[in-house]
Amino acid sequence: MTSPTNTIEYPVLFNTNGLHQLNAFLENTTYSKLIVLVDNKTKIFCLPILKEAIKYSFFFIEIKNGERNKNLKTSKILWEELTNIGADRNSILINLGGGVITDIGGFVAATYKRGIRFINIPTTVLGMVDAAIGGKTGIDLNGLKNQIGIIKNPLALWVNTTFLDTLDAREIKSGLAEIIKYGFISEASILKTIEEMEMDSFPLDSVLIKKCIDSKLTIVQEDPEEKNRRKILNFGHTLGHAIETYFLSKVKKEQLLHGEAVAIGMILALHLSHQIYDLPIKKVDFYTRLILKFYAKKFKSTMGSNNYLVSKLPNITNEDLAYILPLLQHDKKNNNGQVNFILLKEIGIPVLDCQIDNYQIDIAINYYNTINTLTL
Ligand code: GLY
């Protein structure tokens, strides 16, 4: 039986009356202390916006930005800080940030004193369209992504797209991969919008963000505990997570953002879909080039406070693959040691629990490397 905490029974407010809506919500909520969790970036760019918006006083605690800090060590520091502040079971933690903040903040809140309430205020594209919705909380263990965690919904979710102006070009592009994902698995109209975007200036309008949020809410509502349909949200993530984990490890110094790894993972999943389900190679080619267009060397965003050029996605070498393949054994969709992929029969028609041989992954990687090399 599905526990009521794992259904969408919390307010999801989208650009509603700015952030001032939070005042109305807090006015009707009993709590002892408010604590805002930020990272070193959201402390500078987002905390002042929140301070301006809410009339209630709060404590804040800060962690270092980035997936490398989403671990047990940081969780311990947070539990200790909550203790030092005197947070009790009636306190509320507000997670102000991207996927790392809502993941670790949700996890720390869900476990502190056996669970305190938390509110998610995502500030990145990725956070808004994915991480902050659906109750997945967690941390990495020994470099393995989201190895520890529980599903627990926030008390409320506030999505305010004004926070997107605080992002740099690389973060925006990283989030774009998750938007494209919804196009492949459920909302083909999103792909049309993406096709019409310029690579050097794409306005991530709130309509597009809202479409993704609605899509995720519908999927999660149907299957809150990822027994079945929710797995489609992992399209591109099986290899994507393994690639991200590998780049986070000491073996590779340069880090890939989550969405960048997912972009590679989606291209590989498209080619695997061709190999297994005859997804026409013309379509695979078209969408591979569409994705890579946004990760080209000469990219420059007109959005954000700190624009810069970003280098293109890396090729995956045989040496990389030797590290990446064993990491697939830790994928959370695995069943009885069997690695399960989400593939596409057609665009918009995902298939769950597909089994793949390593040589097929090899073919997909060769394909990705070839097109990526050709993309400037
Ligand atoms: N990020 C995938 C999910 O929430 O299920």
mmCIF file of C-alpha atoms and ligand atoms in Angstrom:
data_model
loop_
_atom_site.group_PDB
_atom_site.id
_atom_site.type_symbol
_atom_site.label_atom_id
_atom_site.label_comp_id
_atom_site.label_asym_id
_atom_site.label_seq_id
_atom_site.Cartn_x
_atom_site.Cartn_y
_atom_site.Cartn_z
ATOM 1 C CA MET A 1 0.000 0.000 0.000
ATOM 2 C CA THR A 2 1.232 3.469 -0.820
ATOM 3 C CA SER A 3 1.859 5.571 2.230
ATOM 4 C CA PRO A 4 0.147 8.960 2.141
ATOM 5 C CA THR A 5 3.490 10.734 2.606
ATOM 6 C CA ASN A 6 4.543 9.466 -0.791
ATOM 7 C CA THR A 7 1.700 10.906 -2.784
ATOM 8 C CA ILE A 8 1.544 14.468 -4.061
ATOM 9 C CA GLU A 9 -0.331 15.914 -1.160
ATOM 10 C CA TYR A 10 1.691 19.062 -0.753
ATOM 11 C CA PRO A 11 1.289 22.473 -2.328
ATOM 12 C CA VAL A 12 3.204 22.942 -5.551
ATOM 13 C CA LEU A 13 3.343 26.635 -6.207
ATOM 14 C CA PHE A 14 4.618 27.860 -9.511
ATOM 15 C CA ASN A 15 5.464 31.541 -9.960
ATOM 16 C CA THR A 16 2.523 32.194 -7.660
ATOM 17 C CA ASN A 17 2.566 35.749 -6.456
ATOM 18 C CA GLY A 18 6.355 35.689 -6.385
ATOM 19 C CA LEU A 19 8.016 34.373 -3.283
ATOM 20 C CA HIS A 20 5.656 36.345 -1.095
ATOM 21 C CA GLN A 21 3.331 33.363 -1.257
ATOM 22 C CA LEU A 22 5.698 31.731 1.185
ATOM 23 C CA ASN A 23 4.611 34.257 3.845
ATOM 24 C CA ALA A 24 0.997 33.175 3.529
ATOM 25 C CA PHE A 25 2.008 29.549 3.769
ATOM 26 C CA LEU A 26 4.219 30.102 6.820
ATOM 27 C CA GLU A 27 1.530 32.184 8.469
ATOM 28 C CA ASN A 28 -0.693 29.123 8.458
ATOM 29 C CA THR A 29 2.005 26.694 9.511
ATOM 30 C CA THR A 30 3.090 26.029 13.066
ATOM 31 C CA TYR A 31 6.817 25.708 13.535
ATOM 32 C CA SER A 32 9.493 26.482 16.106
ATOM 33 C CA LYS A 33 12.475 27.482 13.958
ATOM 34 C CA LEU A 34 13.072 28.087 10.264
ATOM 35 C CA ILE A 35 16.452 27.067 8.933
ATOM 36 C CA VAL A 36 17.505 27.734 5.339
ATOM 37 C CA LEU A 37 20.075 25.451 3.725
ATOM 38 C CA VAL A 38 22.221 27.120 1.046
ATOM 39 C CA ASP A 39 25.487 26.431 -0.731
ATOM 40 C CA ASN A 40 28.243 28.957 -1.308
ATOM 41 C CA LYS A 41 26.619 29.998 -4.617
ATOM 42 C CA THR A 42 22.974 30.212 -3.544
ATOM 43 C CA LYS A 43 24.087 32.069 -0.420
ATOM 44 C CA ILE A 44 25.347 34.883 -2.654
ATOM 45 C CA PHE A 45 22.778 34.849 -5.470
ATOM 46 C CA CYS A 46 19.547 33.425 -4.017
ATOM 47 C CA LEU A 47 19.519 33.977 -0.263
ATOM 48 C CA PRO A 48 19.174 37.784 -0.657
ATOM 49 C CA ILE A 49 16.108 37.219 -2.873
ATOM 50 C CA LEU A 50 14.558 34.959 -0.235
ATOM 51 C CA LYS A 51 15.429 37.390 2.558
ATOM 52 C CA GLU A 52 13.713 40.146 0.651
ATOM 53 C CA ALA A 53 10.631 38.009 0.075
ATOM 54 C CA ILE A 54 9.835 36.537 3.467
ATOM 55 C CA LYS A 55 9.013 38.468 6.555
ATOM 56 C CA TYR A 56 9.892 35.727 9.036
ATOM 57 C CA SER A 57 13.312 35.405 10.620
ATOM 58 C CA PHE A 58 15.389 32.339 9.943
ATOM 59 C CA PHE A 59 18.769 30.755 10.572
ATOM 60 C CA PHE A 60 20.833 29.656 7.639
ATOM 61 C CA ILE A 61 23.401 26.940 7.185
ATOM 62 C CA GLU A 62 25.816 26.646 4.299
ATOM 63 C CA ILE A 63 27.574 23.824 2.515
ATOM 64 C CA LYS A 64 30.003 23.756 -0.400
ATOM 65 C CA ASN A 65 28.467 23.665 -3.852
ATOM 66 C CA GLY A 66 28.703 20.524 -6.003
ATOM 67 C CA GLU A 67 27.913 16.821 -6.141
ATOM 68 C CA ARG A 68 31.291 15.984 -4.563
ATOM 69 C CA ASN A 69 29.941 17.356 -1.274
ATOM 70 C CA LYS A 70 26.689 15.393 -1.275
ATOM 71 C CA ASN A 71 27.981 12.819 1.162
ATOM 72 C CA LEU A 72 27.904 11.489 4.722
ATOM 73 C CA LYS A 73 30.573 13.931 5.908
ATOM 74 C CA THR A 74 28.465 16.931 4.874
ATOM 75 C CA SER A 75 25.315 15.299 6.307
ATOM 76 C CA LYS A 76 27.040 14.894 9.676
ATOM 77 C CA ILE A 77 28.034 18.564 9.638
ATOM 78 C CA LEU A 78 24.420 19.491 8.884
ATOM 79 C CA TRP A 79 22.983 17.292 11.647
ATOM 80 C CA GLU A 80 25.483 18.905 14.030
ATOM 81 C CA GLU A 81 24.599 22.415 12.873
ATOM 82 C CA LEU A 82 20.896 21.714 13.328
ATOM 83 C CA THR A 83 21.691 20.476 16.826
ATOM 84 C CA ASN A 84 23.765 23.592 17.600
ATOM 85 C CA ILE A 85 20.994 25.864 16.378
ATOM 86 C CA GLY A 86 18.634 23.999 18.689
ATOM 87 C CA ALA A 87 16.370 22.740 15.903
ATOM 88 C CA ASP A 88 13.637 20.562 17.368
ATOM 89 C CA ARG A 89 11.118 18.255 15.728
ATOM 90 C CA ASN A 90 8.870 21.194 14.991
ATOM 91 C CA SER A 91 11.516 23.042 12.981
ATOM 92 C CA ILE A 92 11.371 23.423 9.216
ATOM 93 C CA LEU A 93 14.344 23.211 6.885
ATOM 94 C CA ILE A 94 14.091 25.231 3.662
ATOM 95 C CA ASN A 95 16.274 23.808 0.907
ATOM 96 C CA LEU A 96 17.325 26.705 -1.317
ATOM 97 C CA GLY A 97 19.358 25.453 -4.240
ATOM 98 C CA GLY A 98 19.783 22.910 -6.990
ATOM 99 C CA GLY A 99 19.569 19.128 -6.970
ATOM 100 C CA VAL A 100 22.439 18.656 -4.532
ATOM 101 C CA ILE A 101 20.785 20.930 -1.963
ATOM 102 C CA THR A 102 17.306 19.397 -2.255
ATOM 103 C CA ASP A 103 18.760 15.857 -2.217
ATOM 104 C CA ILE A 104 20.987 16.261 0.836
ATOM 105 C CA GLY A 105 18.690 18.760 2.568
ATOM 106 C CA GLY A 106 15.726 16.420 2.189
ATOM 107 C CA PHE A 107 17.791 13.502 3.448
ATOM 108 C CA VAL A 108 19.184 15.363 6.462
ATOM 109 C CA ALA A 109 15.712 16.667 7.356
ATOM 110 C CA ALA A 110 14.100 13.242 6.909
ATOM 111 C CA THR A 111 16.590 11.668 9.319
ATOM 112 C CA TYR A 112 17.210 14.441 11.877
ATOM 113 C CA LYS A 113 15.365 13.535 15.090
ATOM 114 C CA ARG A 114 13.598 10.847 13.015
ATOM 115 C CA GLY A 115 12.341 13.436 10.595
ATOM 116 C CA ILE A 116 11.556 17.136 10.445
ATOM 117 C CA ARG A 117 9.602 18.914 7.718
ATOM 118 C CA PHE A 118 11.309 20.566 4.785
ATOM 119 C CA ILE A 119 10.356 22.935 1.983
ATOM 120 C CA ASN A 120 12.044 22.780 -1.410
ATOM 121 C CA ILE A 121 12.803 25.994 -3.259
ATOM 122 C CA PRO A 122 14.719 24.870 -6.347
ATOM 123 C CA THR A 123 16.944 27.493 -7.940
ATOM 124 C CA THR A 124 18.317 25.579 -10.930
ATOM 125 C CA VAL A 125 16.639 24.237 -14.065
ATOM 126 C CA LEU A 126 17.479 20.715 -12.990
ATOM 127 C CA GLY A 127 16.065 21.287 -9.522
ATOM 128 C CA MET A 128 12.857 22.834 -10.852
ATOM 129 C CA VAL A 129 12.040 20.210 -13.455
ATOM 130 C CA ASP A 130 13.290 17.136 -11.630
ATOM 131 C CA ALA A 131 15.223 16.913 -8.363
ATOM 132 C CA ALA A 132 12.925 18.944 -6.106
ATOM 133 C CA ILE A 133 9.806 17.030 -7.188
ATOM 134 C CA GLY A 134 8.820 13.519 -6.246
ATOM 135 C CA GLY A 135 10.381 13.081 -2.815
ATOM 136 C CA LYS A 136 13.681 11.459 -3.748
ATOM 137 C CA THR A 137 16.253 12.471 -1.137
ATOM 138 C CA GLY A 138 19.735 11.123 -0.699
ATOM 139 C CA ILE A 139 23.489 11.283 -0.640
ATOM 140 C CA ASP A 140 26.348 9.546 -2.446
ATOM 141 C CA LEU A 141 28.406 6.857 -0.728
ATOM 142 C CA ASN A 142 32.044 6.269 -1.668
ATOM 143 C CA GLY A 143 31.341 8.063 -4.930
ATOM 144 C CA LEU A 144 28.257 5.989 -5.786
ATOM 145 C CA LYS A 145 25.362 8.262 -6.693
ATOM 146 C CA ASN A 146 22.366 8.406 -4.349
ATOM 147 C CA GLN A 147 23.363 5.160 -2.666
ATOM 148 C CA ILE A 148 21.759 6.223 0.643
ATOM 149 C CA GLY A 149 18.427 7.968 0.968
ATOM 150 C CA ILE A 150 14.709 7.706 1.317
ATOM 151 C CA ILE A 151 11.629 8.896 -0.522
ATOM 152 C CA LYS A 152 10.017 11.632 1.514
ATOM 153 C CA ASN A 153 7.951 14.471 0.156
ATOM 154 C CA PRO A 154 8.526 18.078 1.147
ATOM 155 C CA LEU A 155 5.983 20.055 3.116
ATOM 156 C CA ALA A 156 5.742 22.332 0.089
ATOM 157 C CA LEU A 157 7.453 23.068 -3.195
ATOM 158 C CA TRP A 158 7.990 26.583 -4.507
ATOM 159 C CA VAL A 159 9.132 27.036 -8.045
ATOM 160 C CA ASN A 160 10.012 30.579 -8.951
ATOM 161 C CA THR A 161 11.693 31.000 -12.309
ATOM 162 C CA THR A 162 13.265 34.328 -11.353
ATOM 163 C CA PHE A 163 15.997 32.247 -9.694
ATOM 164 C CA LEU A 164 17.071 31.068 -13.155
ATOM 165 C CA ASP A 165 18.626 34.491 -13.720
ATOM 166 C CA THR A 166 21.208 33.604 -11.073
ATOM 167 C CA LEU A 167 22.582 30.683 -13.113
ATOM 168 C CA ASP A 168 25.581 30.534 -15.375
ATOM 169 C CA ALA A 169 25.476 29.138 -18.909
ATOM 170 C CA ARG A 170 26.883 25.751 -17.988
ATOM 171 C CA GLU A 171 24.252 25.136 -15.308
ATOM 172 C CA ILE A 172 21.448 26.155 -17.649
ATOM 173 C CA LYS A 173 22.674 23.744 -20.313
ATOM 174 C CA SER A 174 23.008 20.987 -17.754
ATOM 175 C CA GLY A 175 19.348 21.440 -16.806
ATOM 176 C CA LEU A 176 18.324 21.514 -20.437
ATOM 177 C CA ALA A 177 19.203 17.806 -20.706
ATOM 178 C CA GLU A 178 16.473 16.950 -18.184
ATOM 179 C CA ILE A 179 13.988 19.077 -20.149
ATOM 180 C CA ILE A 180 14.872 17.217 -23.365
ATOM 181 C CA LYS A 181 14.362 13.955 -21.458
ATOM 182 C CA TYR A 182 10.662 14.745 -20.969
ATOM 183 C CA GLY A 183 10.424 15.204 -24.742
ATOM 184 C CA PHE A 184 11.682 11.658 -25.285
ATOM 185 C CA ILE A 185 9.617 9.926 -22.615
ATOM 186 C CA SER A 186 6.291 11.727 -22.498
ATOM 187 C CA GLU A 187 5.920 15.199 -24.011
ATOM 188 C CA ALA A 188 7.012 15.165 -27.655
ATOM 189 C CA SER A 189 5.963 18.824 -28.008
ATOM 190 C CA ILE A 190 8.980 19.711 -25.841
ATOM 191 C CA LEU A 191 11.298 18.400 -28.552
ATOM 192 C CA LYS A 192 9.630 20.715 -31.074
ATOM 193 C CA THR A 193 10.322 23.673 -28.775
ATOM 194 C CA ILE A 194 13.938 22.583 -28.321
ATOM 195 C CA GLU A 195 14.355 22.245 -32.113
ATOM 196 C CA GLU A 196 13.323 25.865 -32.513
ATOM 197 C CA MET A 197 15.815 27.156 -29.930
ATOM 198 C CA GLU A 198 18.996 28.917 -30.927
ATOM 199 C CA MET A 199 22.083 27.262 -29.535
ATOM 200 C CA ASP A 200 23.574 30.522 -28.316
ATOM 201 C CA SER A 201 20.490 32.057 -26.825
ATOM 202 C CA PHE A 202 17.629 29.990 -25.596
ATOM 203 C CA PRO A 203 15.047 31.530 -23.360
ATOM 204 C CA LEU A 204 13.967 28.908 -20.860
ATOM 205 C CA ASP A 205 10.505 30.290 -20.566
ATOM 206 C CA SER A 206 8.294 29.371 -17.695
ATOM 207 C CA VAL A 207 5.822 27.563 -19.975
ATOM 208 C CA LEU A 208 8.473 24.993 -20.833
ATOM 209 C CA ILE A 209 9.515 24.585 -17.202
ATOM 210 C CA LYS A 210 5.879 24.219 -16.136
ATOM 211 C CA LYS A 211 5.250 21.563 -18.784
ATOM 212 C CA CYS A 212 8.114 19.475 -17.367
ATOM 213 C CA ILE A 213 6.913 19.936 -13.780
ATOM 214 C CA ASP A 214 3.400 18.830 -14.718
ATOM 215 C CA SER A 215 4.791 15.874 -16.597
ATOM 216 C CA LYS A 216 6.890 14.775 -13.621
ATOM 217 C CA LEU A 217 4.029 15.293 -11.153
ATOM 218 C CA THR A 218 1.755 13.108 -13.280
ATOM 219 C CA ILE A 219 4.323 10.318 -13.540
ATOM 220 C CA VAL A 220 5.221 10.416 -9.840
ATOM 221 C CA GLN A 221 1.600 10.500 -8.779
ATOM 222 C CA GLU A 222 0.989 7.341 -10.730
ATOM 223 C CA ASP A 223 3.952 5.506 -9.213
ATOM 224 C CA PRO A 224 5.415 7.372 -6.203
ATOM 225 C CA GLU A 225 7.752 4.591 -5.158
ATOM 226 C CA GLU A 226 9.172 3.805 -8.594
ATOM 227 C CA LYS A 227 7.780 0.308 -8.814
ATOM 228 C CA ASN A 228 6.978 0.697 -12.489
ATOM 229 C CA ARG A 229 6.171 3.739 -14.646
ATOM 230 C CA ARG A 230 8.316 6.205 -12.676
ATOM 231 C CA LYS A 231 11.333 4.322 -14.000
ATOM 232 C CA ILE A 232 10.886 6.138 -17.327
ATOM 233 C CA LEU A 233 12.290 9.236 -15.618
ATOM 234 C CA ASN A 234 15.593 7.392 -15.649
ATOM 235 C CA PHE A 235 15.852 7.496 -19.442
ATOM 236 C CA GLY A 236 19.526 8.247 -20.200
ATOM 237 C CA HIS A 237 20.420 7.891 -16.521
ATOM 238 C CA THR A 238 21.654 4.275 -16.398
ATOM 239 C CA LEU A 239 24.827 5.038 -18.325
ATOM 240 C CA GLY A 240 24.490 8.742 -17.456
ATOM 241 C CA HIS A 241 24.861 8.107 -13.714
ATOM 242 C CA ALA A 242 27.753 5.696 -14.268
ATOM 243 C CA ILE A 243 29.517 8.275 -16.464
ATOM 244 C CA GLU A 244 28.859 11.029 -13.914
ATOM 245 C CA THR A 245 30.151 8.823 -11.085
ATOM 246 C CA TYR A 246 33.269 7.995 -13.079
ATOM 247 C CA PHE A 247 34.002 11.653 -13.774
ATOM 248 C CA LEU A 248 33.423 12.470 -10.100
ATOM 249 C CA SER A 249 35.953 9.838 -9.074
ATOM 250 C CA LYS A 250 39.624 10.492 -8.561
ATOM 251 C CA VAL A 251 40.446 8.727 -11.822
ATOM 252 C CA LYS A 252 39.174 11.683 -13.823
ATOM 253 C CA LYS A 253 39.905 15.174 -12.510
ATOM 254 C CA GLU A 254 37.504 17.178 -14.696
ATOM 255 C CA GLN A 255 33.942 16.955 -13.419
ATOM 256 C CA LEU A 256 30.800 16.567 -15.493
ATOM 257 C CA LEU A 257 27.600 18.165 -14.297
ATOM 258 C CA HIS A 258 24.635 15.818 -13.884
ATOM 259 C CA GLY A 259 22.830 17.049 -16.993
ATOM 260 C CA GLU A 260 25.986 16.805 -19.096
ATOM 261 C CA ALA A 261 26.376 13.140 -18.152
ATOM 262 C CA VAL A 262 22.656 12.591 -18.802
ATOM 263 C CA ALA A 263 23.026 14.215 -22.250
ATOM 264 C CA ILE A 264 25.660 11.580 -23.122
ATOM 265 C CA GLY A 265 23.518 8.865 -21.498
ATOM 266 C CA MET A 266 20.479 9.857 -23.583
ATOM 267 C CA ILE A 267 22.457 9.701 -26.843
ATOM 268 C CA LEU A 268 23.682 6.225 -25.864
ATOM 269 C CA ALA A 269 20.129 5.187 -24.954
ATOM 270 C CA LEU A 270 18.875 6.467 -28.324
ATOM 271 C CA HIS A 271 21.434 4.361 -30.162
ATOM 272 C CA LEU A 272 20.689 1.321 -27.977
ATOM 273 C CA SER A 273 17.002 1.865 -28.837
ATOM 274 C CA HIS A 274 18.005 1.666 -32.494
ATOM 275 C CA GLN A 275 19.931 -1.555 -31.904
ATOM 276 C CA ILE A 276 17.216 -3.238 -29.830
ATOM 277 C CA TYR A 277 13.945 -1.709 -31.015
ATOM 278 C CA ASP A 278 14.814 -0.472 -34.496
ATOM 279 C CA LEU A 279 14.325 3.170 -33.584
ATOM 280 C CA PRO A 280 15.176 4.601 -37.031
ATOM 281 C CA ILE A 281 18.820 5.688 -37.245
ATOM 282 C CA LYS A 282 17.655 8.894 -38.971
ATOM 283 C CA LYS A 283 15.819 9.851 -35.782
ATOM 284 C CA VAL A 284 18.776 8.837 -33.600
ATOM 285 C CA ASP A 285 21.027 11.030 -35.765
ATOM 286 C CA PHE A 286 18.635 13.948 -35.699
ATOM 287 C CA TYR A 287 18.209 13.971 -31.926
ATOM 288 C CA THR A 288 21.881 13.262 -31.246
ATOM 289 C CA ARG A 289 22.827 16.334 -33.262
ATOM 290 C CA LEU A 290 20.064 18.314 -31.584
ATOM 291 C CA ILE A 291 21.406 17.460 -28.124
ATOM 292 C CA LEU A 292 25.040 18.048 -29.065
ATOM 293 C CA LYS A 293 24.176 21.409 -30.597
ATOM 294 C CA PHE A 294 23.693 22.727 -27.066
ATOM 295 C CA TYR A 295 27.004 21.347 -25.832
ATOM 296 C CA ALA A 296 29.148 22.664 -28.672
ATOM 297 C CA LYS A 297 32.428 24.364 -27.965
ATOM 298 C CA LYS A 298 31.287 27.832 -28.919
ATOM 299 C CA PHE A 299 28.239 27.969 -26.700
ATOM 300 C CA LYS A 300 27.442 31.242 -24.996
ATOM 301 C CA SER A 301 24.264 31.920 -23.089
ATOM 302 C CA THR A 302 22.620 35.301 -22.942
ATOM 303 C CA MET A 303 21.088 34.308 -19.614
ATOM 304 C CA GLY A 304 22.671 34.198 -16.227
ATOM 305 C CA SER A 305 24.972 36.323 -14.166
ATOM 306 C CA ASN A 306 28.243 34.707 -15.094
ATOM 307 C CA ASN A 307 28.297 33.710 -18.741
ATOM 308 C CA TYR A 308 31.269 31.974 -20.225
ATOM 309 C CA LEU A 309 32.153 29.561 -22.956
ATOM 310 C CA VAL A 310 32.016 25.926 -22.005
ATOM 311 C CA SER A 311 34.037 23.133 -23.552
ATOM 312 C CA LYS A 312 32.141 20.439 -25.407
ATOM 313 C CA LEU A 313 31.263 17.058 -23.952
ATOM 314 C CA PRO A 314 34.143 14.580 -23.668
ATOM 315 C CA ASN A 315 34.455 11.476 -25.801
ATOM 316 C CA ILE A 316 34.331 8.196 -23.869
ATOM 317 C CA THR A 317 37.509 6.185 -24.402
ATOM 318 C CA ASN A 318 37.969 2.429 -23.986
ATOM 319 C CA GLU A 319 39.908 3.158 -20.827
ATOM 320 C CA ASP A 320 36.960 5.214 -19.485
ATOM 321 C CA LEU A 321 34.578 2.411 -20.378
ATOM 322 C CA ALA A 322 36.593 -0.108 -18.368
ATOM 323 C CA TYR A 323 35.733 1.953 -15.267
ATOM 324 C CA ILE A 324 32.201 2.865 -16.310
ATOM 325 C CA LEU A 325 30.844 -0.635 -17.047
ATOM 326 C CA PRO A 326 31.408 -2.047 -13.515
ATOM 327 C CA LEU A 327 29.609 1.027 -12.103
ATOM 328 C CA LEU A 328 26.430 -0.126 -13.860
ATOM 329 C CA GLN A 329 26.218 -2.900 -11.267
ATOM 330 C CA HIS A 330 25.202 -0.262 -8.710
ATOM 331 C CA ASP A 331 22.297 1.172 -10.696
ATOM 332 C CA LYS A 332 19.187 1.307 -8.552
ATOM 333 C CA LYS A 333 16.948 -0.153 -11.257
ATOM 334 C CA ASN A 334 18.930 -3.405 -11.183
ATOM 335 C CA ASN A 335 17.116 -6.548 -10.302
ATOM 336 C CA ASN A 336 18.925 -9.695 -9.218
ATOM 337 C CA GLY A 337 22.225 -8.461 -10.654
ATOM 338 C CA GLN A 338 20.593 -7.633 -13.990
ATOM 339 C CA VAL A 339 21.206 -4.092 -15.297
ATOM 340 C CA ASN A 340 17.949 -2.575 -16.573
ATOM 341 C CA PHE A 341 17.839 0.176 -19.190
ATOM 342 C CA ILE A 342 14.982 2.439 -20.237
ATOM 343 C CA LEU A 343 14.867 2.523 -24.041
ATOM 344 C CA LEU A 344 12.467 3.900 -26.641
ATOM 345 C CA LYS A 345 10.329 1.932 -29.075
ATOM 346 C CA GLU A 346 9.500 5.263 -30.607
ATOM 347 C CA ILE A 347 9.917 8.849 -29.506
ATOM 348 C CA GLY A 348 7.447 9.170 -26.612
ATOM 349 C CA ILE A 349 7.111 5.399 -26.135
ATOM 350 C CA PRO A 350 9.552 4.247 -23.449
ATOM 351 C CA VAL A 351 10.168 0.587 -22.620
ATOM 352 C CA LEU A 352 11.178 -0.461 -19.106
ATOM 353 C CA ASP A 353 13.657 -3.089 -17.933
ATOM 354 C CA CYS A 354 15.621 -3.642 -21.161
ATOM 355 C CA GLN A 355 18.727 -5.813 -20.932
ATOM 356 C CA ILE A 356 21.771 -4.889 -22.961
ATOM 357 C CA ASP A 357 25.083 -6.629 -23.747
ATOM 358 C CA ASN A 358 28.373 -4.832 -23.274
ATOM 359 C CA TYR A 359 29.218 -5.033 -26.972
ATOM 360 C CA GLN A 360 26.003 -3.089 -27.719
ATOM 361 C CA ILE A 361 27.126 -0.368 -25.299
ATOM 362 C CA ASP A 362 30.451 -0.352 -27.129
ATOM 363 C CA ILE A 363 28.702 0.237 -30.464
ATOM 364 C CA ALA A 364 26.611 3.056 -28.963
ATOM 365 C CA ILE A 365 29.733 4.711 -27.520
ATOM 366 C CA ASN A 366 31.556 4.535 -30.853
ATOM 367 C CA TYR A 367 28.546 6.182 -32.450
ATOM 368 C CA TYR A 368 28.473 8.949 -29.808
ATOM 369 C CA ASN A 369 32.228 9.583 -30.101
ATOM 370 C CA THR A 370 32.009 9.863 -33.883
ATOM 371 C CA ILE A 371 29.190 12.438 -33.898
ATOM 372 C CA ASN A 372 30.620 14.295 -30.909
ATOM 373 C CA THR A 373 33.994 14.613 -32.623
ATOM 374 C CA LEU A 374 32.312 16.065 -35.692
ATOM 375 C CA THR A 375 30.328 18.589 -33.634
ATOM 376 C CA LEU A 376 32.138 21.875 -33.203
HETATM 377 N N1 GLY B 1 14.940 11.836 -10.998
HETATM 378 C C1 GLY B 1 14.144 10.738 -11.300
HETATM 379 C C2 GLY B 1 13.003 10.558 -10.354
HETATM 380 O O1 GLY B 1 12.707 11.434 -9.571
HETATM 381 O O2 GLY B 1 12.373 9.528 -10.368
#
